[in-house]
PDB file of C-alpha atoms in Angstrom:
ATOM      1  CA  UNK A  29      37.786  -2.695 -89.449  1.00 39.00           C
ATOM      2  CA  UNK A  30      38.857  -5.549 -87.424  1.00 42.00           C
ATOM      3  CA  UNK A  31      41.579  -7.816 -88.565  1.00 43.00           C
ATOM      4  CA  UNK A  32      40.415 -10.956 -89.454  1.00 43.00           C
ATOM      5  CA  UNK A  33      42.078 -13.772 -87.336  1.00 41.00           C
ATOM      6  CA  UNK A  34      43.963 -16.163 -89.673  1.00 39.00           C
ATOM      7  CA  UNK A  35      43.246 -19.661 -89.140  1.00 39.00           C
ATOM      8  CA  UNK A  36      47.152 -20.814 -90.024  1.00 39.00           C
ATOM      9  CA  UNK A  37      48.652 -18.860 -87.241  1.00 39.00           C
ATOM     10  CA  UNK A  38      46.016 -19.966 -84.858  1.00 38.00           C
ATOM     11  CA  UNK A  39      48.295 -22.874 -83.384  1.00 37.00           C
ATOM     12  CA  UNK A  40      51.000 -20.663 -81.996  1.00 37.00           C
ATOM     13  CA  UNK A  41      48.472 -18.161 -80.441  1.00 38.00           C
ATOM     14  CA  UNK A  42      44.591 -19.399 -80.186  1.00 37.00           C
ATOM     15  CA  UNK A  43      43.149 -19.140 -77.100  1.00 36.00           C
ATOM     16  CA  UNK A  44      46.336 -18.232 -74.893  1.00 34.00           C
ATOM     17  CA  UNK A  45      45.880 -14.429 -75.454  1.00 35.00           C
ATOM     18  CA  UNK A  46      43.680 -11.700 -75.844  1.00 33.00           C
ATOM     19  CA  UNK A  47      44.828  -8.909 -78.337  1.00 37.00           C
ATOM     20  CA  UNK A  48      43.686  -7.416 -81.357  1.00 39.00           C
ATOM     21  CA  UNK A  49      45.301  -5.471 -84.441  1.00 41.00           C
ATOM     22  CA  UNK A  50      44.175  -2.169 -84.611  1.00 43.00           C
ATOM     23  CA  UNK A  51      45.219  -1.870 -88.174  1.00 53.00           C
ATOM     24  CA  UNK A  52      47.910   0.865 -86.579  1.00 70.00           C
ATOM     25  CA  UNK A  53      50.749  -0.297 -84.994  1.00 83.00           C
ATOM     26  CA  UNK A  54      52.596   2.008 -82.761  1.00 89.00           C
ATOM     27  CA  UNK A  55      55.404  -0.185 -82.320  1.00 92.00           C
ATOM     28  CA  UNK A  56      56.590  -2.694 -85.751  1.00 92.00           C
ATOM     29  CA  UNK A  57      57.688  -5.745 -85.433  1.00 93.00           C
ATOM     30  CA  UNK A  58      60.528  -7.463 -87.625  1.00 93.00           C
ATOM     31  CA  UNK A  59      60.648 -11.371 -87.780  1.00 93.00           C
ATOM     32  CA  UNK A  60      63.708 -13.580 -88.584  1.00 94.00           C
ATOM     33  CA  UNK A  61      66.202 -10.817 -86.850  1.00 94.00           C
ATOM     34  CA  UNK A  62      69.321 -12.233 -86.049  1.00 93.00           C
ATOM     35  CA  UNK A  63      69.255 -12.348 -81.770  1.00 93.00           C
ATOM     36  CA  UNK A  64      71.073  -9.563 -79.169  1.00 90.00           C
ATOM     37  CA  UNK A  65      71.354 -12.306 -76.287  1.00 87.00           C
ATOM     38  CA  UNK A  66      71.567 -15.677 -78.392  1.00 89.00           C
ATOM     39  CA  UNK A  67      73.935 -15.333 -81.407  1.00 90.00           C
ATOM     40  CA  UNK A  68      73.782 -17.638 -84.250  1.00 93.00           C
ATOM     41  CA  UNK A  69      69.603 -17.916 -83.183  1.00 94.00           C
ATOM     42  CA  UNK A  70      66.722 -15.665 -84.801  1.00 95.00           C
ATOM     43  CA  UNK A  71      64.242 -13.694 -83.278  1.00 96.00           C
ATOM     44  CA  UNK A  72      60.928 -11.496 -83.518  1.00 95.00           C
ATOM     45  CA  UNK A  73      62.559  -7.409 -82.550  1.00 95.00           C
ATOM     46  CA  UNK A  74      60.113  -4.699 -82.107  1.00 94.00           C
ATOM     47  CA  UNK A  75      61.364  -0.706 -83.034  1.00 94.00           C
ATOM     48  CA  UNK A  76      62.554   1.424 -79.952  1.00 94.00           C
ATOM     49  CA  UNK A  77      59.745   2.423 -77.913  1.00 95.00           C
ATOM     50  CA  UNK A  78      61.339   5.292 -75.419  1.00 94.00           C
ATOM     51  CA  UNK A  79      58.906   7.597 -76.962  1.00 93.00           C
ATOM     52  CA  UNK A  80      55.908   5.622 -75.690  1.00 93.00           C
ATOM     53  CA  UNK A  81      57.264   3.371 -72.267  1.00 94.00           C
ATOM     54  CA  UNK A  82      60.203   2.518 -70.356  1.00 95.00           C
ATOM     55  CA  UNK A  83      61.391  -0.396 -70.525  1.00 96.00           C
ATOM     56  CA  UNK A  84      60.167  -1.266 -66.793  1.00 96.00           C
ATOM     57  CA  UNK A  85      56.521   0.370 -67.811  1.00 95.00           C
ATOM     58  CA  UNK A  86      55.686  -2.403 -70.877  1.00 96.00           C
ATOM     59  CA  UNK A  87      57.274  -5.422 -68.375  1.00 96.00           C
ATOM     60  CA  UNK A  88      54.585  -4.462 -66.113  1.00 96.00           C
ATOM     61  CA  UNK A  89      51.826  -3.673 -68.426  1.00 95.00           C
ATOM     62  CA  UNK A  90      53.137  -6.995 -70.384  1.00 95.00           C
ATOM     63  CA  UNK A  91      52.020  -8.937 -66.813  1.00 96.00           C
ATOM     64  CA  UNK A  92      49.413  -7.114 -66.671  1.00 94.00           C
ATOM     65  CA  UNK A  93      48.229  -8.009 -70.413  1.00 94.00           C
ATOM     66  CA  UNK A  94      49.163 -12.061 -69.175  1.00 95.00           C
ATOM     67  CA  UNK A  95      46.455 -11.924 -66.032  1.00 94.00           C
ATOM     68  CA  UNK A  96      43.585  -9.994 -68.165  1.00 93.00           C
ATOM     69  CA  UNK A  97      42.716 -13.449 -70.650  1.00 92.00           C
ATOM     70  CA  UNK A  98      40.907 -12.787 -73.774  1.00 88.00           C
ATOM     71  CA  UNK A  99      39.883 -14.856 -77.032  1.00 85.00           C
ATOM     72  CA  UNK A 100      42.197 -14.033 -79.582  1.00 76.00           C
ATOM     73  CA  UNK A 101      39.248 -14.171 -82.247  1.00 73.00           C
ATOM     74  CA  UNK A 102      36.452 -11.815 -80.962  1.00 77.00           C
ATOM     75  CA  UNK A 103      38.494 -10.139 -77.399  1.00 81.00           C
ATOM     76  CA  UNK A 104      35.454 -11.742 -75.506  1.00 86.00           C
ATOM     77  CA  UNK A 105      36.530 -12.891 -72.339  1.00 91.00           C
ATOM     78  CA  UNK A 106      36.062 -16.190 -70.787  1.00 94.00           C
ATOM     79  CA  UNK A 107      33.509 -18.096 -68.806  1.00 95.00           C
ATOM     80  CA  UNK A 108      35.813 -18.689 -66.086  1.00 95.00           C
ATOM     81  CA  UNK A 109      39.417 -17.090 -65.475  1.00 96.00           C
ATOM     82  CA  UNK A 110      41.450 -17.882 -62.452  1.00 96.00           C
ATOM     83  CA  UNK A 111      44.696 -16.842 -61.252  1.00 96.00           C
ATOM     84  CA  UNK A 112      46.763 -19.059 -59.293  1.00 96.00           C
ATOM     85  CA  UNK A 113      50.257 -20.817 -58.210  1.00 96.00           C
ATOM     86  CA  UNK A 114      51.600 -17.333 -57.697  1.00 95.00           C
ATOM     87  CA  UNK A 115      54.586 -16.848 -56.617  1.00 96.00           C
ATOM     88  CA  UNK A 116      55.050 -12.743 -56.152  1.00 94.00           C
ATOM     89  CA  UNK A 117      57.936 -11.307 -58.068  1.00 95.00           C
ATOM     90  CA  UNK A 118      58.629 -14.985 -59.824  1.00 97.00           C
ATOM     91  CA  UNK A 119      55.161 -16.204 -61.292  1.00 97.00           C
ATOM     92  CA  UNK A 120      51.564 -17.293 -61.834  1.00 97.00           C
ATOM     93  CA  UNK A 121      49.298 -19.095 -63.811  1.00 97.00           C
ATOM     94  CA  UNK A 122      46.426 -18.008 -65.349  1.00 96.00           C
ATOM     95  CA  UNK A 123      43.520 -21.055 -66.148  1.00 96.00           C
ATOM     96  CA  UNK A 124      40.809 -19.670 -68.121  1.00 96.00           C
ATOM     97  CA  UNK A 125      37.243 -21.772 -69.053  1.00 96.00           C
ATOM     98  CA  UNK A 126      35.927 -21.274 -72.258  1.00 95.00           C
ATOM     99  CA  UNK A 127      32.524 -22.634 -73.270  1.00 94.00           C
ATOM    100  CA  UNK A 128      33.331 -25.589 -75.138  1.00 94.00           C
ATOM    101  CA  UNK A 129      29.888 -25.606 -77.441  1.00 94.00           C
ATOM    102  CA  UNK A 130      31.122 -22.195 -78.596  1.00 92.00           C
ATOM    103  CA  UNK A 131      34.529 -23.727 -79.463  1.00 92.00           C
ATOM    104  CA  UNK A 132      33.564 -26.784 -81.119  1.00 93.00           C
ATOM    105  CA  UNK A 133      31.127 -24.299 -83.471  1.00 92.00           C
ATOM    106  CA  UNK A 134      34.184 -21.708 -84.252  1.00 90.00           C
ATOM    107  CA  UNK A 135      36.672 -25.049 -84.656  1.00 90.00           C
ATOM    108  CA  UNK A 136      34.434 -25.014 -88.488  1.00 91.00           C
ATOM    109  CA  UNK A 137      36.716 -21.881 -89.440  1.00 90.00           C
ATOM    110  CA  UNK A 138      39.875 -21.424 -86.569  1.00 86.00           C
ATOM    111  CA  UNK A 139      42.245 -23.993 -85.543  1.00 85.00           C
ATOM    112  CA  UNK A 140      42.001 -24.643 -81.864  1.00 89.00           C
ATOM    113  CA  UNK A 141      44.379 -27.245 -80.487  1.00 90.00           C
ATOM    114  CA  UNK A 142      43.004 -30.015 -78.781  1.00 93.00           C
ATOM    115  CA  UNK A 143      39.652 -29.244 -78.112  1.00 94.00           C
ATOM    116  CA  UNK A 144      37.825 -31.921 -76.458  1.00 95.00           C
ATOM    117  CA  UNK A 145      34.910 -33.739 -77.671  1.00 94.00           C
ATOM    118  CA  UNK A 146      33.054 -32.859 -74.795  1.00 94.00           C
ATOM    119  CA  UNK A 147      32.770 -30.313 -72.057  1.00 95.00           C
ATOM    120  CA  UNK A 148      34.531 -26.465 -71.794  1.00 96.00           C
ATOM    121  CA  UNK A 149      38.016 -25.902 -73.451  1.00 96.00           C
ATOM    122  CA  UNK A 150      40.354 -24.946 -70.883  1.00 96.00           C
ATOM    123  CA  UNK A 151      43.516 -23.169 -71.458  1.00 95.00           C
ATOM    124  CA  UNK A 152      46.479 -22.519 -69.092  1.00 96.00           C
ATOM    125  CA  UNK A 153      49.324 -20.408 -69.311  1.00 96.00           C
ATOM    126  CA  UNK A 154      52.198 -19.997 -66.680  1.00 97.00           C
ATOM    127  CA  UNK A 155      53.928 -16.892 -66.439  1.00 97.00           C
ATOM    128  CA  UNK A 156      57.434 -16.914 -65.184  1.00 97.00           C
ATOM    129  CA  UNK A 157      59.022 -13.618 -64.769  1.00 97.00           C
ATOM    130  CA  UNK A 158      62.218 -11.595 -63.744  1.00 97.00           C
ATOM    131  CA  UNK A 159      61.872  -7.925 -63.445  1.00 95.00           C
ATOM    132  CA  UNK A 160      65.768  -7.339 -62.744  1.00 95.00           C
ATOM    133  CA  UNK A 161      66.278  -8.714 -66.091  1.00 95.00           C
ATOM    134  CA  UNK A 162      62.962  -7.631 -67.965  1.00 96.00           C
ATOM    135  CA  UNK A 163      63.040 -11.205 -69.479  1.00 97.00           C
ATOM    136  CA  UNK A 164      59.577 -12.898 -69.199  1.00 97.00           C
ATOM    137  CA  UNK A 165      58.641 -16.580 -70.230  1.00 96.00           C
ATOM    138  CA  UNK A 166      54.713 -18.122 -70.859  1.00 96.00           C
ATOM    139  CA  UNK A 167      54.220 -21.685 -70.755  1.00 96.00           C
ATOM    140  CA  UNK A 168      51.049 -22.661 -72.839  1.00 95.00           C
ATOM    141  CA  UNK A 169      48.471 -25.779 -72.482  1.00 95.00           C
ATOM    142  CA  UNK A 170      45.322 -26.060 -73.613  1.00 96.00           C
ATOM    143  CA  UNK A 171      42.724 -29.180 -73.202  1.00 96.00           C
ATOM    144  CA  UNK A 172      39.755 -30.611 -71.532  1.00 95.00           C
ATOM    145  CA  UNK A 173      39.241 -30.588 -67.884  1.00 90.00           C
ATOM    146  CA  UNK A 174      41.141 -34.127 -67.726  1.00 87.00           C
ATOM    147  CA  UNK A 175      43.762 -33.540 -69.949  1.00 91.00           C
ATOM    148  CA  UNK A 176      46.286 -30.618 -70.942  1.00 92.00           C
ATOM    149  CA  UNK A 177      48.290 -30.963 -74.064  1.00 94.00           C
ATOM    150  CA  UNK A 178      51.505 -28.587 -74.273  1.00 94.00           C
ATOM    151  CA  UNK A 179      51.401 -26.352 -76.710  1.00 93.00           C
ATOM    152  CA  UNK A 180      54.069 -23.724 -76.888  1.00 94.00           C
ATOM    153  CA  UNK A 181      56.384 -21.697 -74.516  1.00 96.00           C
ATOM    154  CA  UNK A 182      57.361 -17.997 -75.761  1.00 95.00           C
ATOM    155  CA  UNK A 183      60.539 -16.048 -74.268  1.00 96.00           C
ATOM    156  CA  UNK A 184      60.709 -12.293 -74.239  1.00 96.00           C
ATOM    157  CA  UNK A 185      63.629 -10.240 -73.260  1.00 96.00           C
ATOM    158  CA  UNK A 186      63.318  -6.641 -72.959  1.00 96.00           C
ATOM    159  CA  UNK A 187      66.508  -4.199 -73.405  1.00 95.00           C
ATOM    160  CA  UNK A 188      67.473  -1.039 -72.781  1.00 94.00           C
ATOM    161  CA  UNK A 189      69.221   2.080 -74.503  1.00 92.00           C
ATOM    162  CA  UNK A 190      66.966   2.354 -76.643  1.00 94.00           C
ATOM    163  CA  UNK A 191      64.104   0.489 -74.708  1.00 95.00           C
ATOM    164  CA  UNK A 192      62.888  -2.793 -77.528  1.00 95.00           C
ATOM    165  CA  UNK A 193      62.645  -5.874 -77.315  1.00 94.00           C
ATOM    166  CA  UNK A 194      63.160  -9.528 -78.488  1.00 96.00           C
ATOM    167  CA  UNK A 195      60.763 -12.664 -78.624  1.00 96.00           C
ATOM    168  CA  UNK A 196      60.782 -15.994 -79.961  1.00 95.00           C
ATOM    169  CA  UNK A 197      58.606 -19.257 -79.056  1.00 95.00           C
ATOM    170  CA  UNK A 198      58.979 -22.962 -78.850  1.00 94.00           C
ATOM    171  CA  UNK A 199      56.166 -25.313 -80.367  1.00 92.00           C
ATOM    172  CA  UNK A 200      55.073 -28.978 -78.264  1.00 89.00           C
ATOM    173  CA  UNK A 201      58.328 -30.180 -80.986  1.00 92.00           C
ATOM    174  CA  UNK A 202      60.782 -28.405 -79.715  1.00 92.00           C
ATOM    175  CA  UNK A 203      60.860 -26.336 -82.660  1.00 93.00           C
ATOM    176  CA  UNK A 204      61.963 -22.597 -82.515  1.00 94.00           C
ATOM    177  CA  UNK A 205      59.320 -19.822 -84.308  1.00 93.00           C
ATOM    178  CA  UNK A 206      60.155 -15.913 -85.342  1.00 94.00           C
ATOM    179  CA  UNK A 207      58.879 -16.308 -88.620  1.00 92.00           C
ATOM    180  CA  UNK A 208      56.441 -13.535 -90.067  1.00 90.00           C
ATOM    181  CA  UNK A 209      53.165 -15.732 -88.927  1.00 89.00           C
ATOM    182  CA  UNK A 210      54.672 -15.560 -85.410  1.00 89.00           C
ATOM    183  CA  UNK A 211      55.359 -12.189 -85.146  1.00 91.00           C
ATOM    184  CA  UNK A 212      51.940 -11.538 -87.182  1.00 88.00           C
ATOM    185  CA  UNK A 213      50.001 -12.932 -83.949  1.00 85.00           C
ATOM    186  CA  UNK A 214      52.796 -11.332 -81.455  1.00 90.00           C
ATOM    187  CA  UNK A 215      51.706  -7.863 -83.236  1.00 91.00           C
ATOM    188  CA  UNK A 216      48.177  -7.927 -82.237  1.00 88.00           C
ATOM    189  CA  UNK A 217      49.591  -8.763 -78.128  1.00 89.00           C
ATOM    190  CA  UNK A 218      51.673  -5.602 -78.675  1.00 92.00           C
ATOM    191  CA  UNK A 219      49.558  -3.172 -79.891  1.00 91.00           C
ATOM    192  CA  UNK A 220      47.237  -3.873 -77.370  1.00 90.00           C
ATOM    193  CA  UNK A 221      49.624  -3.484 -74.591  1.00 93.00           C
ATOM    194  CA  UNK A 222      50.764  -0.548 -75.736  1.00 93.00           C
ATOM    195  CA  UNK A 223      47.173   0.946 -76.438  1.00 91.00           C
ATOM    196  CA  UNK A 224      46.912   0.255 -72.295  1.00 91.00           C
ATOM    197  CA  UNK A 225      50.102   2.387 -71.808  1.00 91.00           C
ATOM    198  CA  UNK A 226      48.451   5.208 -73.719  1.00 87.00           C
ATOM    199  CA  UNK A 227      44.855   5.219 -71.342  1.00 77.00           C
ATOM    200  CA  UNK A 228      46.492   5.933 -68.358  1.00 67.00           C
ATOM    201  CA  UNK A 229      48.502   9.510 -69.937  1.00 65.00           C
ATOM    202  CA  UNK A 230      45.333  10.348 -71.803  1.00 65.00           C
ATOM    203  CA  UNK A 231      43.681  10.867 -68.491  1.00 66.00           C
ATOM    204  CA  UNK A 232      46.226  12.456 -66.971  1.00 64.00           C
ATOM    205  CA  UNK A 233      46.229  14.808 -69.850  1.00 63.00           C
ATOM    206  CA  UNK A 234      43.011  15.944 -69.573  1.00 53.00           C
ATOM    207  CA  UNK A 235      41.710  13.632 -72.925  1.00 46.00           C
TER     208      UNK A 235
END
């Protein structure tokens, strides 16, 4: 059965990313973990994963995930995705157009952040990247056609020996999230990367 999409943790994540729990995570996440690269700071760690990608493999299927928009509440995708400002090897930006009738009817039951009165919701996200460090950052607005309202910026670093990683994210405050809500909604981003990893060796095996 589908996970149901919490309204509470629907600030940090709504609308700026498309995955879904299967209900069988491959690779757990722990919140609150005490960080490799920033001591005295906490962040969301996943398990090792050298049984299932490199390290190299879920940085690219990661920016893969990042170009391929979906709704966070149903996977549908939007009216109207665009890729653009991209900078090969550095960044993009992905702009995506959802019907806004649609959103103001699901804003009854999910929190989405600054929806305008009028017209589609529109949600941005820039992507800024560096492969020789596996670290990747996502800048997220979301708004009207006029105006974009900041809403968060996540930072994930991937490491190596065994191949995990560690993510945390900023709100429009400033303020610094890893909490269990946090890594909750990052769950649902990683299982669905990693069930991408797995199509590509089930073909090649034959399945």
């Amino acid at each position: 059965s589908a996970q149901a999409f919490q309204p509470s943790q629907a600030p940090l994540l709504v609308f700026t990313s498309g995955a879904m729990g299967s209900g069988s995570s491959k690779v757990i996440l722990s919140s609150d973990v005490a960080s490799i690269f920033e001591p005295g700071e906490k962040c969301i760690t996943s398990a090792a994963f050298d049984e299932y990608a490199t390290a190299e493999e879920f940085f690219d299927m990661l920016l893969a995930w990042f170009k391929d928009v979906k709704s966070p509440v149903d996977g549908s995708a939007p009216k109207a995705l665009q890729v653009i400002d991209e900078d090969p090897g550095k960044e993009f930006t992905t702009v995506a157009s959802w019907d806004g009738d649609t959103c103001r009817k699901a804003a009854y039951i999910y929190t989405i952040p600054n929806l305008p009165k009028t017209g589609d919701y529109i949600t941005k996200k820039k992507v800024v990247y560096d492969k020789a460090s596996l670290t990747v950052s996502d800048i997220n607005s979301a708004g009207g056609t006029e105006e974009q309202k900041h809403l968060m910026t996540a930072t994930g670093r991937i490491l190596k020996n065994p191949a995990r990683f560690e993510w945390f994210a900023k709100d429009q405050d400033g303020v610094r999230h890893s909490d269990a809500k946090a890594a909750k909604d990052l769950q649902r981003t990683i299982d669905d990367v990693f069930a991408r990893l797995e199509k590509p060796k089930a073909a090649a095996g034959g399945a």
